[in-house]
Amino acid sequence: MPTGEFTRREVLRLGVAGAAVTLLPRRSMFAMAAEAAQGFLTSQQLAILEAAVARIIPTDTQPGARECGAADYIQSMLSFMPGSDANCDRRVNAADLTATVLAAAQGHRPGCPLGGDSDGSGVVDAADAVRAEGAVFGAQPVYAGGPFSGRQPQAHFPTGSTPCYVCHGAPLQQSATATGSAAAATVDNYPPNFFTQFLPLPRLQALSWKIRILGATAVPEVAGNPLARELPEADLRRKYRDGLAALESTSQGQFGKSFVVLTGAQQTTVLNAVDPAFMTLLTGHTIEGMLCAPEYGGNRNRLGWQLVRFDGDSQPLGYEIYDESVPSHYRERPDKPNSGPNPDEDCSGFSSGINRFLTVISSATLTQPGRRFPNPFCFDVPA
Amino acid sequence: MSVPSNVPGVLGNTSLDRFDALIVGSGAGGSAAAHVLAASGQKVLILEAGDNHFPGLDRSGLIPELIPWPLYSNDEIKMARRFVLQDPLVEPRTFRQTENDVARPNPDVNNLTRNVGGAAVISSVSYPRFTAVDFRMASALRAAGRDFPGTSFADWPLSYDELEPFYAETERLSGIAGAAEGDGADPFQSPRSGPFPLPPQPEMYVGRVLAHGARQLGYHPFNYPSAIATRPYDGRSPCVSCGFCSYYGCARNAKGSPAVTTLRRALLSGNCQLRYNAHVTRLLLDVTRRRVTGVEYVDNNGQQRTAVADYCILAASPIESARLCLLSDPDGPGVGNSSGHLGRHMMFHFQTTGVGIFKQRLHGERGRSITNGMADFRGITEGGAALRSDRPLGGVVEFGTSSEPITAAHESLRPEAVQFAHLVGVSLKQLLVESPFHAHIAVMIMQGEDAPQPTNRVDLDPTVRDVFGLPVPRLTYKNHAFELDASAFYKPEMLKVFEAAGAAYGFFDPFDPTVPPRSRHVLGGMRMGDDPRTAVCDRWGKFHDLDNLYCADGAVFVTGSGYNPTPTIIALALRMAGAIVSPAAAERVVRRTAGEIRAA
């Protein structure tokens, strides 16, 4: 990758960030280490971000964006660079530059393509740190691996062969809650989590992610493409740095206080006063951070999926169990049927607010208005 | 012979260094051609611009007869981050409505996938055939006295009956599940020589609900023919209805995309080598300009390289195939363009998207994307032989939805939706929690036929450049009254279906002519025909202007039909490859190279 000058500049910047941490007074070595591991956004910026996402999807009787870890997702996204996450902690920072050396003592983390003896010399030494600097721009958590996360079991076992997750045709195994000897068989029924094995990027995608994170100026090859400068997904670090700074300065200007300590109503005022393009970007990322696969850094404890009553990734189990012992060869899960209503479907419909919203949408399209139907009913289809 | 490959960036036989055929693109058309050619002993090189997410596609699986797992997964973020989609940050395109407008860079010009196996890998693999009347649409419209000024309808240089054996082979290779007759069958389909190779797919709740509504109105819903395995089939695992279907690569190879069907056969033959992350930038021609000698491409290290072969097949999808012809003749009209029709008559199905919101949770996030549909709005007679006089030509209607929550939430974030939410005092969190666009949504998409027009075209943008420094494709496209009127005609009927199905609300995705067509069904640009003055390719897909250049993607389509196009692309490519091997006996060659289906 043609990163020469940029590489040095970026490493320098990371180094300066690390140095700034060491200059902060009254911080133990532990605190420094924690600070360095934060990722691209400083702890102050992260606090503003936390407050902002918590205002976009607030916490009430149910969790909001704060509990779901949406800010962690954004931090994780802003922190990666092609190849930067040498220690596989999903954060890119100065710590990655020494991670390869330390990795030998700490043991190799599975799924991390880098670390330890990064130059393949057979010895872990300073040369590996140099190599790690180069690797800071080589493979990173942009795309989770596949095919399975290990959150769902494989329904079928091959008869009399090594347990595997590629097979079909045997009866459904007991669930993960089974105990004793059945549990041993069931454990193997869960495939490993491939999602944590993030995929390396081919050249064009590496360039594209450089544009996303660092902006079009970091990639001279796209000088002839206006979209590399115009699209919302480009230049994310600058947009977040500027956007969060605008939130804070607007807050100080209007209320004389940090955004973090404003009341909810005051925060809403500030959110409405800053660049709407930034708010659109932030809102989209907040949603992603709440509902993503947890491997991307958000959706903490899968609270986001619970909030919207979504099961998440369903492979390799799925919703139609392949079973050759039944005539159709398919068996549905009684708790989560594919072809009919949920067993606990209450058919209560929507709140009055959502009904108003849908009524407006239905009547709003000027050329071809939709309709609210007089007799919506709730039923299973006759066979 | 070294199959499988251990060389990075290469699948198949790495020891091959002399090639008969060079294929640009590993999608539906390219892979189908590669399979027939490699099985006939031709040495085939495929260059694919995208990455490979089928590791070990050229070797047998953990259990020998099973295809190794792919890297696709139930992961919304991966797809939202353009894991496989053409990326406008590095490969932009531009769009305008008419030649009088200045084209603007646009991120949404038919951004098909860049990956081994092509666009069908992440499609819903809905694989119906075209009908008999689709191949002679100009004659049928003329006979009915229907005239549409500005359109360029023409008959295809082949009939449905000629293509039927190749459709049958496409269905066998791809493992298509469907009902050939009886309740689940599409009565508007043209006659078939045999049943589908696999039993119909299990119906999802959304599909059943909409089919119930349609049936009450006297329509004829059917079980949608799909290349999704309902039994173990040819090394593929049966589908378990995980829900992440259209827009996602299949995590268990249940989808019979080109990668795990025709391409895998070619790679295992020992006669095929595939280089991925290999971006073809130019066709090389000899001094006569009648022969292609090879291509230039840029590899994953950014190095420019050359590949040579005796003949070349373009299968890069219509926009990129046309662009390659234009890039390869910068001082002329474009390779193969003596007719002036190259890049013209571009078609995208005109999608009318109806949205129904139901009181109950329909959980469209389970099940496949589309399990049911109906062709009553196609405007043809039963058996597909003629036009109906009482209604316009619309298209097949797909019943279903992909309603994963991030995608659904982004719907709620569209500016007009946010505006309405503010208006009525609804919070974003309420929309998320009550999930009207996620759990309660049912969608009907009509894949309306759009009229071919010479003014709808692809050429090179004069200013915008891609990451290689090359001019990007410029799409000029404006819808004709042909498809707009048909859409307006069927919209009230679609609302009636929603109402009969029990929806609480029904409305339409608004149509905006200032944005590029949303459909990923991209067709035309090198239409086939017998007259070199009006057609770019001949009836076999060979360029009229050249002795050894062929086209195997949707570019050769003369008209677009109102059914999903992929099986027709595959059938035409099989037929073309058979004719390359033996000009007089295409069908026999394809039958000879068929090979066994290994049903576990």
mmCIF file of C-alpha atoms in Angstrom, chain A residues 21 27-38 93 95:
data_model
loop_
_atom_site.group_PDB
_atom_site.id
_atom_site.type_symbol
_atom_site.label_atom_id
_atom_site.label_comp_id
_atom_site.label_asym_id
_atom_site.label_seq_id
_atom_site.Cartn_x
_atom_site.Cartn_y
_atom_site.Cartn_z
ATOM 1 C CA VAL A 21 -1.333 11.273 27.973
ATOM 2 C CA ARG A 27 -2.179 9.735 36.493
ATOM 3 C CA SER A 28 -0.800 6.363 37.371
ATOM 4 C CA MET A 29 0.779 4.104 34.809
ATOM 5 C CA PHE A 30 -2.406 2.094 34.930
ATOM 6 C CA ALA A 31 -4.504 5.117 34.079
ATOM 7 C CA MET A 32 -2.170 5.913 31.224
ATOM 8 C CA ALA A 33 -2.525 2.454 29.846
ATOM 9 C CA ALA A 34 -6.285 2.697 30.125
ATOM 10 C CA GLU A 35 -6.235 6.072 28.432
ATOM 11 C CA ALA A 36 -4.089 4.800 25.597
ATOM 12 C CA ALA A 37 -6.473 1.927 25.019
ATOM 13 C CA GLN A 38 -9.446 4.236 24.551
ATOM 14 C CA ASN A 93 -3.699 3.345 19.226
ATOM 15 C CA ALA A 95 -0.527 0.324 22.188
#
